[in-house]
Structure formats: C-alpha cells, structure tokens
PDB file of C-alpha atoms and ligand atoms in Angstrom:
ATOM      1  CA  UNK H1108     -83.234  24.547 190.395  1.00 72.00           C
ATOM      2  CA  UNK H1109     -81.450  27.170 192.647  1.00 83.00           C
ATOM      3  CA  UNK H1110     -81.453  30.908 191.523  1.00 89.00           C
ATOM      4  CA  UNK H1111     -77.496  31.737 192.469  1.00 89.00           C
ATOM      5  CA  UNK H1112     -77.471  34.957 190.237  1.00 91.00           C
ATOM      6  CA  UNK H1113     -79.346  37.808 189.072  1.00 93.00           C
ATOM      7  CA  UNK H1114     -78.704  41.273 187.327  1.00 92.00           C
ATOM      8  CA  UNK H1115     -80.733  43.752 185.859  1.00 92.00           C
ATOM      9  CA  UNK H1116     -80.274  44.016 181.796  1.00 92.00           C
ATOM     10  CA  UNK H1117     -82.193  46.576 180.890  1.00 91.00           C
ATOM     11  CA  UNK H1118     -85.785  47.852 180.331  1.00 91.00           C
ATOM     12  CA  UNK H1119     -87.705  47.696 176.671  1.00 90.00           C
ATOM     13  CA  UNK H1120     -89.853  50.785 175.658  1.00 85.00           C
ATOM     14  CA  UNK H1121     -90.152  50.469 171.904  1.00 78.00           C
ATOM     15  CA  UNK H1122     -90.064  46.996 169.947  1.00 77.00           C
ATOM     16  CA  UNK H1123     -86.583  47.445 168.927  1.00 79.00           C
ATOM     17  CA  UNK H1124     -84.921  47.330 171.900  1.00 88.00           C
ATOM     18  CA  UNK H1125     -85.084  43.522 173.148  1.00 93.00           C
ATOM     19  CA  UNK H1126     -81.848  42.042 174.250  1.00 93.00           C
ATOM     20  CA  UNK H1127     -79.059  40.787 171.491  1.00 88.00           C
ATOM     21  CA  UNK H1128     -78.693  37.744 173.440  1.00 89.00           C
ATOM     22  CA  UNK H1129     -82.365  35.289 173.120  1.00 89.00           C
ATOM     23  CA  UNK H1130     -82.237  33.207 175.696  1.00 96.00           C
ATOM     24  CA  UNK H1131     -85.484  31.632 177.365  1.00 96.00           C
ATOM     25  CA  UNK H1132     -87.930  34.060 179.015  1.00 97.00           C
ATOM     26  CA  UNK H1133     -90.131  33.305 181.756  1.00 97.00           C
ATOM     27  CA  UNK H1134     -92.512  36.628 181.899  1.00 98.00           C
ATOM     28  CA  UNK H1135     -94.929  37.830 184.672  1.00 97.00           C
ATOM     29  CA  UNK H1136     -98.568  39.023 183.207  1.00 97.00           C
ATOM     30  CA  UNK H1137    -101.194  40.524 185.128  1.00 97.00           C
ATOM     31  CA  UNK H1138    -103.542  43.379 185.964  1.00 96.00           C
ATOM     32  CA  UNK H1139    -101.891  46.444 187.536  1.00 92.00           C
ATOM     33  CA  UNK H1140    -100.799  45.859 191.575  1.00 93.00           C
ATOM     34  CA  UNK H1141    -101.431  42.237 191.491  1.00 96.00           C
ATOM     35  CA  UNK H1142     -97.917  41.932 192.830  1.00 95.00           C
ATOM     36  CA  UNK H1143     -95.932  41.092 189.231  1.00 94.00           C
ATOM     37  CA  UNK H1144     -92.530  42.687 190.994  1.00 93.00           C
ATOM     38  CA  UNK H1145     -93.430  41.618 194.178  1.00 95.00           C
ATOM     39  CA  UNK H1146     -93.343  37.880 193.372  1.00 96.00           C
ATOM     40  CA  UNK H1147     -90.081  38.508 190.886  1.00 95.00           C
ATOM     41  CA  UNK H1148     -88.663  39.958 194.249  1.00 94.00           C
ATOM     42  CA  UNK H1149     -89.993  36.644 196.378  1.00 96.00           C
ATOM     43  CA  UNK H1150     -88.969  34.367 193.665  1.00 95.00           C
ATOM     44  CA  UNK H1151     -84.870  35.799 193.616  1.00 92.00           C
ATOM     45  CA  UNK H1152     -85.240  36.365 197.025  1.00 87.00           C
ATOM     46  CA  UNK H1153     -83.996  40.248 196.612  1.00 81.00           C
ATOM     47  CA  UNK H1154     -86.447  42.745 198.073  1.00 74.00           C
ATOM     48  CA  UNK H1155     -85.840  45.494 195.768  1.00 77.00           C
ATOM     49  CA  UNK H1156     -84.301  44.509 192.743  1.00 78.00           C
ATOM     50  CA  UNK H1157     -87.700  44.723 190.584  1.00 76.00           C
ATOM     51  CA  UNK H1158     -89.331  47.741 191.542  1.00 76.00           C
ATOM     52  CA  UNK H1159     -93.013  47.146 193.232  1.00 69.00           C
ATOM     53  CA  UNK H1160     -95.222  49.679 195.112  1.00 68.00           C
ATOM     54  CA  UNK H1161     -98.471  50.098 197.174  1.00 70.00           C
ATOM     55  CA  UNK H1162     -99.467  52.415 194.274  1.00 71.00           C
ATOM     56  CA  UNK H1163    -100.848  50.960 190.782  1.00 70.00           C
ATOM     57  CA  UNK H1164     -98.906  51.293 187.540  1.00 70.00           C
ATOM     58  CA  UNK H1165     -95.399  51.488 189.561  1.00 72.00           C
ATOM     59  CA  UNK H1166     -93.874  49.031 186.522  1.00 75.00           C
ATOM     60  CA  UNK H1167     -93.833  51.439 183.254  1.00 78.00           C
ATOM     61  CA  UNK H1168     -91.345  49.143 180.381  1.00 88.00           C
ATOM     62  CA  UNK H1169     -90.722  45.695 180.103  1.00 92.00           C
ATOM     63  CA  UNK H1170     -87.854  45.045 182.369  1.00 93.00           C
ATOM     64  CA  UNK H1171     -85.277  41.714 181.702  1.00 95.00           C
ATOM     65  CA  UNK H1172     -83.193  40.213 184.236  1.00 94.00           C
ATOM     66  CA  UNK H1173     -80.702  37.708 183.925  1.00 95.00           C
ATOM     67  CA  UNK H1174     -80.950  34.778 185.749  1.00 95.00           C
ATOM     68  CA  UNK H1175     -77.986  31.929 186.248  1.00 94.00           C
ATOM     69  CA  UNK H1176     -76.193  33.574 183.006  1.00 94.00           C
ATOM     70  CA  UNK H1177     -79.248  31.225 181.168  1.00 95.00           C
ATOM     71  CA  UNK H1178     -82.311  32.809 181.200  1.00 95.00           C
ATOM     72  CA  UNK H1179     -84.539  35.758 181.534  1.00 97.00           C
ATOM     73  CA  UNK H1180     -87.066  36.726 184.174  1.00 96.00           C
ATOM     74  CA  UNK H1181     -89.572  39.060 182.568  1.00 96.00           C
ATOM     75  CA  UNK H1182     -91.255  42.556 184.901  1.00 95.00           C
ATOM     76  CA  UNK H1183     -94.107  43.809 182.508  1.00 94.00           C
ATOM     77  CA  UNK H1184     -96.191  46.459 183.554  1.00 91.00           C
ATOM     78  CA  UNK H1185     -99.829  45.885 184.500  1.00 92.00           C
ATOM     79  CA  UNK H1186    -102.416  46.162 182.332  1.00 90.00           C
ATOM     80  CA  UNK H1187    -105.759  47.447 183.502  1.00 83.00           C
ATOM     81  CA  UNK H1188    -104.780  50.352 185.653  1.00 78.00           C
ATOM     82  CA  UNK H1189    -107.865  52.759 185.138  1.00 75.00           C
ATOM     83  CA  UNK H1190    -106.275  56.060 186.278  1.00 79.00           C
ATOM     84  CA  UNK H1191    -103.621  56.498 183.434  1.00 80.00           C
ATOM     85  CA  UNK H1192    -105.000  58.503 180.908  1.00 85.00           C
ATOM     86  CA  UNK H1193    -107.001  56.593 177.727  1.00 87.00           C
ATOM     87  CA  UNK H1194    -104.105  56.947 174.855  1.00 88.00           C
ATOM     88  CA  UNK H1195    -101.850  56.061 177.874  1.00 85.00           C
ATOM     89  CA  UNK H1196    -103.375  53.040 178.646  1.00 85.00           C
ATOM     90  CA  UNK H1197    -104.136  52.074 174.868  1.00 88.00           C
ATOM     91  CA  UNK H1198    -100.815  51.952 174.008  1.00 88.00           C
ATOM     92  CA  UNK H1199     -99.194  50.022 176.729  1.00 87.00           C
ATOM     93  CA  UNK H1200    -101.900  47.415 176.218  1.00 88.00           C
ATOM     94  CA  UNK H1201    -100.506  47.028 172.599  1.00 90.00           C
ATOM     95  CA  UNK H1202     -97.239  46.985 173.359  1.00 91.00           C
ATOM     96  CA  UNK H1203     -98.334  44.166 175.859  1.00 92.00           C
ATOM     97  CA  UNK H1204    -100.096  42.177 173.104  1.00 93.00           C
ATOM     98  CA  UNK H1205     -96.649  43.220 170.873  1.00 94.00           C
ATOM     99  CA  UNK H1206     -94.845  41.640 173.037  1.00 95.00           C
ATOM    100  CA  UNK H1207     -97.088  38.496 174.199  1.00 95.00           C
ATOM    101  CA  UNK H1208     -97.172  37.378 170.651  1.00 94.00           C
ATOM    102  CA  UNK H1209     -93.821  38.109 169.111  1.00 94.00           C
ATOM    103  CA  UNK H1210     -91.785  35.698 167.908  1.00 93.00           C
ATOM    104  CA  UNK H1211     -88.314  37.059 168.807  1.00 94.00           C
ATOM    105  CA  UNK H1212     -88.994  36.063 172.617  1.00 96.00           C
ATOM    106  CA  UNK H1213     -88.492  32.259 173.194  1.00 96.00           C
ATOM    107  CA  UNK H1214     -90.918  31.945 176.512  1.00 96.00           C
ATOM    108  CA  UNK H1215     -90.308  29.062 178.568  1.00 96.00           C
ATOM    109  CA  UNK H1216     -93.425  30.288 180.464  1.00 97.00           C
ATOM    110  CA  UNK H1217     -95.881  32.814 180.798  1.00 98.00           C
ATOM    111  CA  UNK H1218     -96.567  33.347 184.163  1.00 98.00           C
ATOM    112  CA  UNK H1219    -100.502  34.616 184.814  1.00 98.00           C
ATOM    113  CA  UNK H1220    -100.730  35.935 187.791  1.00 98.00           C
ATOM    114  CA  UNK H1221    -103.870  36.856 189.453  1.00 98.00           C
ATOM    115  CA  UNK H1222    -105.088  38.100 193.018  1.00 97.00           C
ATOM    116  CA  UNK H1223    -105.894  34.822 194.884  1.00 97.00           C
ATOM    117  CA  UNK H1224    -109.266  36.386 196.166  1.00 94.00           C
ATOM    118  CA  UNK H1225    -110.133  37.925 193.721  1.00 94.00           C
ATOM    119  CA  UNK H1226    -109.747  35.664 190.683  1.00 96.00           C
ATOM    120  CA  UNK H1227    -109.352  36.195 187.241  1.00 97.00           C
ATOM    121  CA  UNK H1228    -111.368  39.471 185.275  1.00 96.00           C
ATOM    122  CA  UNK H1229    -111.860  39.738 182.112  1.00 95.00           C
ATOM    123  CA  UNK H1230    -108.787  41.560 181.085  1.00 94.00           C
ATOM    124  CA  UNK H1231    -107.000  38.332 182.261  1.00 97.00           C
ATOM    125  CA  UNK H1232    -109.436  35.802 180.209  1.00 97.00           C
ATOM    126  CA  UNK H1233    -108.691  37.992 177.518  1.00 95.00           C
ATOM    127  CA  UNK H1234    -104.795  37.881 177.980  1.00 95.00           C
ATOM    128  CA  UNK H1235    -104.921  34.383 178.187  1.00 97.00           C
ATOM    129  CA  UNK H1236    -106.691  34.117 174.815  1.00 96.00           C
ATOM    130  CA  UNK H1237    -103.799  35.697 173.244  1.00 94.00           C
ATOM    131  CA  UNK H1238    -100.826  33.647 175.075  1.00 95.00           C
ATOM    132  CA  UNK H1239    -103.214  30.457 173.868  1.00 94.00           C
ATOM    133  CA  UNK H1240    -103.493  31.849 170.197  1.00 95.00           C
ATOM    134  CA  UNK H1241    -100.046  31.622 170.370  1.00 95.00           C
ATOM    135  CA  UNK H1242     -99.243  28.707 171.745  1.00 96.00           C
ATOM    136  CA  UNK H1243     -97.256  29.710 174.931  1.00 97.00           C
ATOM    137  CA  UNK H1244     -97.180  27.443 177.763  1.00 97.00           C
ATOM    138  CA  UNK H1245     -99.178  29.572 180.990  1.00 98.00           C
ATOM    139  CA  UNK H1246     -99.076  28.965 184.618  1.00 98.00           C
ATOM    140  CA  UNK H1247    -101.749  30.690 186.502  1.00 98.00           C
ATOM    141  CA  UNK H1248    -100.487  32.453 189.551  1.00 98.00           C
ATOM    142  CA  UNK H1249    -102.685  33.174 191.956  1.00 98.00           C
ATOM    143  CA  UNK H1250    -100.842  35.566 194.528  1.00 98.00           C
ATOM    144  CA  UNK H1251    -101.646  37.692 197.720  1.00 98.00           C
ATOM    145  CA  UNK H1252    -102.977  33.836 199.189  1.00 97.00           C
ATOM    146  CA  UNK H1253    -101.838  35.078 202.277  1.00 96.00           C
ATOM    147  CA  UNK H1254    -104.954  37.642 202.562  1.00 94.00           C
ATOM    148  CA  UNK H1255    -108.585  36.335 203.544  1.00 81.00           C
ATOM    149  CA  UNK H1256    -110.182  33.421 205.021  1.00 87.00           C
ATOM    150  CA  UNK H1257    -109.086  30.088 204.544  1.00 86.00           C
ATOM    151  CA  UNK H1258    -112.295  28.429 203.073  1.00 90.00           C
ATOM    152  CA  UNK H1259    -112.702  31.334 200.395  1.00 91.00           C
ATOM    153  CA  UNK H1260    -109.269  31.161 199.551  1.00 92.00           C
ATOM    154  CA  UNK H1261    -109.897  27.194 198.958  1.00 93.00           C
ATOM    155  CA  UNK H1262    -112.962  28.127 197.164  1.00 95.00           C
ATOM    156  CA  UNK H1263    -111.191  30.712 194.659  1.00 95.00           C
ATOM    157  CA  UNK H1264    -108.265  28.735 193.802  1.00 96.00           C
ATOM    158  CA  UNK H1265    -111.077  25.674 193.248  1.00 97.00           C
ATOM    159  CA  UNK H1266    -112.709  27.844 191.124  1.00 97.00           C
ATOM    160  CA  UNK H1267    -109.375  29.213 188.631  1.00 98.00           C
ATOM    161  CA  UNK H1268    -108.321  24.924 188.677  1.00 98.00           C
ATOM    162  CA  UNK H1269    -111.937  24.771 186.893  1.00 98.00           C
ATOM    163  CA  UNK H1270    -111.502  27.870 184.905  1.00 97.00           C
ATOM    164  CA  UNK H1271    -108.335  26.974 183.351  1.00 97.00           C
ATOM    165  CA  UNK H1272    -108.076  23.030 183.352  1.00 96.00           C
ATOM    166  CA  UNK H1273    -105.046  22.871 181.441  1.00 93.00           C
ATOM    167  CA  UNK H1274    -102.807  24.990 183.136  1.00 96.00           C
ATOM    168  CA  UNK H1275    -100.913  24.432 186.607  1.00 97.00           C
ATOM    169  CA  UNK H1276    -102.461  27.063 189.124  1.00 98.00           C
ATOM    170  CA  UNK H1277    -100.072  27.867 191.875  1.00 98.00           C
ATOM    171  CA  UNK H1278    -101.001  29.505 195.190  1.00 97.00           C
ATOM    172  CA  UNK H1279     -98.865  31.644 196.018  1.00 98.00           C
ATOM    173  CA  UNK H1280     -97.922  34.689 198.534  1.00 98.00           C
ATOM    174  CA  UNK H1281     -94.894  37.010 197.657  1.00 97.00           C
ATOM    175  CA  UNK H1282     -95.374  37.968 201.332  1.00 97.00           C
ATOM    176  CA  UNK H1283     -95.076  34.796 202.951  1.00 97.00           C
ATOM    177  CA  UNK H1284     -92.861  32.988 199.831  1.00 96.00           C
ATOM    178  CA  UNK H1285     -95.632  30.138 200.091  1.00 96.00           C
ATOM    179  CA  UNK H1286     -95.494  28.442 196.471  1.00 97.00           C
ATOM    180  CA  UNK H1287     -92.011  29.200 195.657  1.00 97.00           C
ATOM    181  CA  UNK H1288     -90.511  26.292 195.672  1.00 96.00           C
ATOM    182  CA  UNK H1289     -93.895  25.197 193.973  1.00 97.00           C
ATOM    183  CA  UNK H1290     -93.346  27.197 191.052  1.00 97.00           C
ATOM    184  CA  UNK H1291     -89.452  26.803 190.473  1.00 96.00           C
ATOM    185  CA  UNK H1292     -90.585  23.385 190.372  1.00 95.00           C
ATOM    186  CA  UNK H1293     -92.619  24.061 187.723  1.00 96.00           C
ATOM    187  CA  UNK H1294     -91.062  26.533 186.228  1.00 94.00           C
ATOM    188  CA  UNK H1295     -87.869  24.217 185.570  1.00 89.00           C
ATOM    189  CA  UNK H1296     -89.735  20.012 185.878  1.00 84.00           C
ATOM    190  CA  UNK H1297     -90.533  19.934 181.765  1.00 57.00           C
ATOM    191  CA  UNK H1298     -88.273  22.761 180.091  1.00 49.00           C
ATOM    192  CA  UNK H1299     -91.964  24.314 179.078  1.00 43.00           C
ATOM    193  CA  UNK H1300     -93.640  21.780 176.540  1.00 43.00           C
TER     194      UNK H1300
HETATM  195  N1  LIG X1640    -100.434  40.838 201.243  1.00 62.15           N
HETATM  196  C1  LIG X1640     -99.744  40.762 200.112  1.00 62.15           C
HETATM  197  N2  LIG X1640     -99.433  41.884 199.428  1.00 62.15           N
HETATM  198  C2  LIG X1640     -98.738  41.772 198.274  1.00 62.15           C
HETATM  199  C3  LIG X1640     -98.326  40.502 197.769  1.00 62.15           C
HETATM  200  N3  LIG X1640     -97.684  40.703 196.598  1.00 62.15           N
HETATM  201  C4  LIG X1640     -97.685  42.036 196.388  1.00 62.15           C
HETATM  202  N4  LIG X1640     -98.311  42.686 197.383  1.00 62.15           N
HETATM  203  C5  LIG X1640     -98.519  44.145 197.509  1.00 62.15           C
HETATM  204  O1  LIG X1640     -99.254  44.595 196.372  1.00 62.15           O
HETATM  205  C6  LIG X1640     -98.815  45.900 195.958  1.00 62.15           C
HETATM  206  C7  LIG X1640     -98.432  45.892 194.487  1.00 62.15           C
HETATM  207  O2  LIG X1640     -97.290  45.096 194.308  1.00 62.15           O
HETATM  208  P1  LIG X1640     -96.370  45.218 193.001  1.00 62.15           P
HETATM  209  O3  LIG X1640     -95.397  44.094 193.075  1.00 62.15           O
HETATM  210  O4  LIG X1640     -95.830  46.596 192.829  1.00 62.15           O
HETATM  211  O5  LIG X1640     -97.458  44.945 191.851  1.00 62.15           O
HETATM  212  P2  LIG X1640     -97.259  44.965 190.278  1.00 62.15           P
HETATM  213  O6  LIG X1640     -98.176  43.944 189.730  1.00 62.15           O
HETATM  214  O7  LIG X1640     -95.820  44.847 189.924  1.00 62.15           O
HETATM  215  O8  LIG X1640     -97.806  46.420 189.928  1.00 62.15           O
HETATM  216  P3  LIG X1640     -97.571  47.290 188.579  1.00 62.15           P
HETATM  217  O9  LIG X1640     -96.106  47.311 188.300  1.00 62.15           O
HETATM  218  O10 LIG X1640     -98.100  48.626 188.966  1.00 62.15           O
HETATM  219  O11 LIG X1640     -98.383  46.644 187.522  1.00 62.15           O
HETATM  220  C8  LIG X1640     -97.674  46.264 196.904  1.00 62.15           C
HETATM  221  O12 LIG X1640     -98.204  47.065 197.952  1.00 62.15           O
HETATM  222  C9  LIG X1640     -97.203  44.930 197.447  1.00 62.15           C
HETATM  223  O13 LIG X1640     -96.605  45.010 198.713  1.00 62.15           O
HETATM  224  C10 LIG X1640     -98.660  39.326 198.536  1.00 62.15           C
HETATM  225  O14 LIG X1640     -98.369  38.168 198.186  1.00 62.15           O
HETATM  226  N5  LIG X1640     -99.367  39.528 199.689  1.00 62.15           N
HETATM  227 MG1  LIG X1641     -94.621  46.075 188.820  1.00 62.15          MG
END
C-alpha cells in the first residue's frame, strides 16, 4: 500500500459535522505533543499538510483527510494538555470520547500513539479502555524512538509489548520515518479485524 494522494476535507467541531461520505477511518489518539500531526505528516510524506508544533494543544478539531479517494486519515487533538483552562479541557475530552465511540465512524484502526520513552500514562490506559469497550481494533504507536538511549528505548517498548499483549506496538520516529513502512503494513495486511 502506496499513499499516491491526499487532501484536506475539512475539520469537525460539533458532532454534526462529520463527512457525508463514510468511508474507513484510521485516527491518531494521544496525549497533547506526542507528535499525532507529526507522524500524519511522516506517514503522507508532506511536511505541513497536518498542522504540528513545538507548542502543546497546536491540533484544536478533529481534522479528516482523504487518502487514495478510499479512506480517511484522522488529526485529533491531544488530550491531556494541562494549561488550557478546566471547562476547556473538559469538553474536548468529551468530544474525544464522542467521537471514539460513535458509531457513524467506520475505524479501520485506532492508532495509540505514545512517546517511546516515556510510555503510556494513565490518560492513555484510560483511552484505551474506551476504544476496547467498543471494540475498535488499536495499534500502539510508540513515537519520538529516535530520542534516548538505545537500551531504554528497548526496555520501554518491552515494557508497552507486555502492557498491551494484544495489540501490534510499532516503534516509530516521525523524525527519522523509522516504522513507516511498518505501520502501512499494518495498517493495510488484515483490512482491521
Ligand atoms: N524528536 C522527535 N520529535 C518529534 C517527533 N514527532 C513529533 N515531534 C515533535 O513533537 C512536537 C509536537 O508534535 P505535534 O505533531 O504537533 O504533536 P501533536 O500530538 O499533534 O500535538 P497536539 O496537536 O498539540 O495534540 C513538535 O515539536 C514535533 O517536532 C519524533 O518522532 N521525534
Ligand atoms: Mg496535532
């Protein structure tokens, strides 16, 4: 699987405003900065089409991009970003859950991604819950594998293969493009289950 084209369709604010068409979505989760539009960006090899940034919160409504005229690639905003204000926060996190568990999106995959040193936090575990509640089929992402030492880099992704057994967990650097050809692999091997 080659991506040969890609356009922006348009950004969701409220829960009315998905796309007519419903094709299959592959979506990026994670906590604010872990690199969501960075590894979009790696993964269509276009530097700037989703918009990332060195400061948190950057992604603000859940953006949809058309891939090969067949399918969606997903840009949700982070979740977890401690300087927006309370109600701010609160109500991005439900549209997140909204949108995690409707069933007007047909995902292919939920993409997890995490920061490769760091791991998963809680406000992952707790994301993951909900995709499993729901049945969606979740690859763990763990990105920014380009930063530390080797051996704790080996360690941490050891460590998220233990923590979530049933998923494929991808290393991966946006920076480098390491596990791209990984994850289009898996992305596009089964169909999603
Ligand atoms: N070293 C390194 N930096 C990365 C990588 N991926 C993303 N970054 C950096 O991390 C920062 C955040 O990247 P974004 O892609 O904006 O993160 P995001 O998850 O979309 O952030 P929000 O939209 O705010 O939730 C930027 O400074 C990126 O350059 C990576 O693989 N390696
Ligand atoms: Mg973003």
């Amino acid at each position: 699987m080659e991506i040969h084209s890609v356009q922006f369709v348009k950004g969701v604010i409220g829960s009315e405003g998905l796309p007519k068409l419903a094709l299959p979505v592959v979506a990026f989760f994670g906590r604010s900065n872990v690199g969501k539009s960075s590894v979009i960006n790696s993964l269509v090899r276009q530097k700037e089409m989703a918009r990332s940034s060195s400061s948190a919160g950057r992604t603000t409504e859940i953006n949809y991009y058309l891939v090969n005229d067949g399918w969606y690639l997903v840009d949700l905003p982070g979740y977890g970003y401690a300087n927006r204000p309370q109600a701010v926060r609160a109500k991005l996190e439900k549209h997140l859950s909204w949108y995690a568990s409707t069933d007007e999106v047909h995902f292919l995959w939920v993409v997890l991604i995490v920061d490769a040193e760091i791991g998963a936090k809680d406000s992952d575990r707790r994301t993951f819950k909900l995709f499993r509640e729901y049945g969606r089929n979740v690859i763990i992402l763990a990105n920014k594998a380009d930063k530390g030492g080797r051996n704790d880099m080996m360690k941490s992704i050891e460590k998220l293969r233990k923590e979530f057994p049933n998923c494929p967990v991808i290393r991966y650097s946006a920076k480098t493009g390491e596990g791209r050809i990984e994850l289009l692999q898996t992305l596009f091997a089964e169909e999603g289950k």
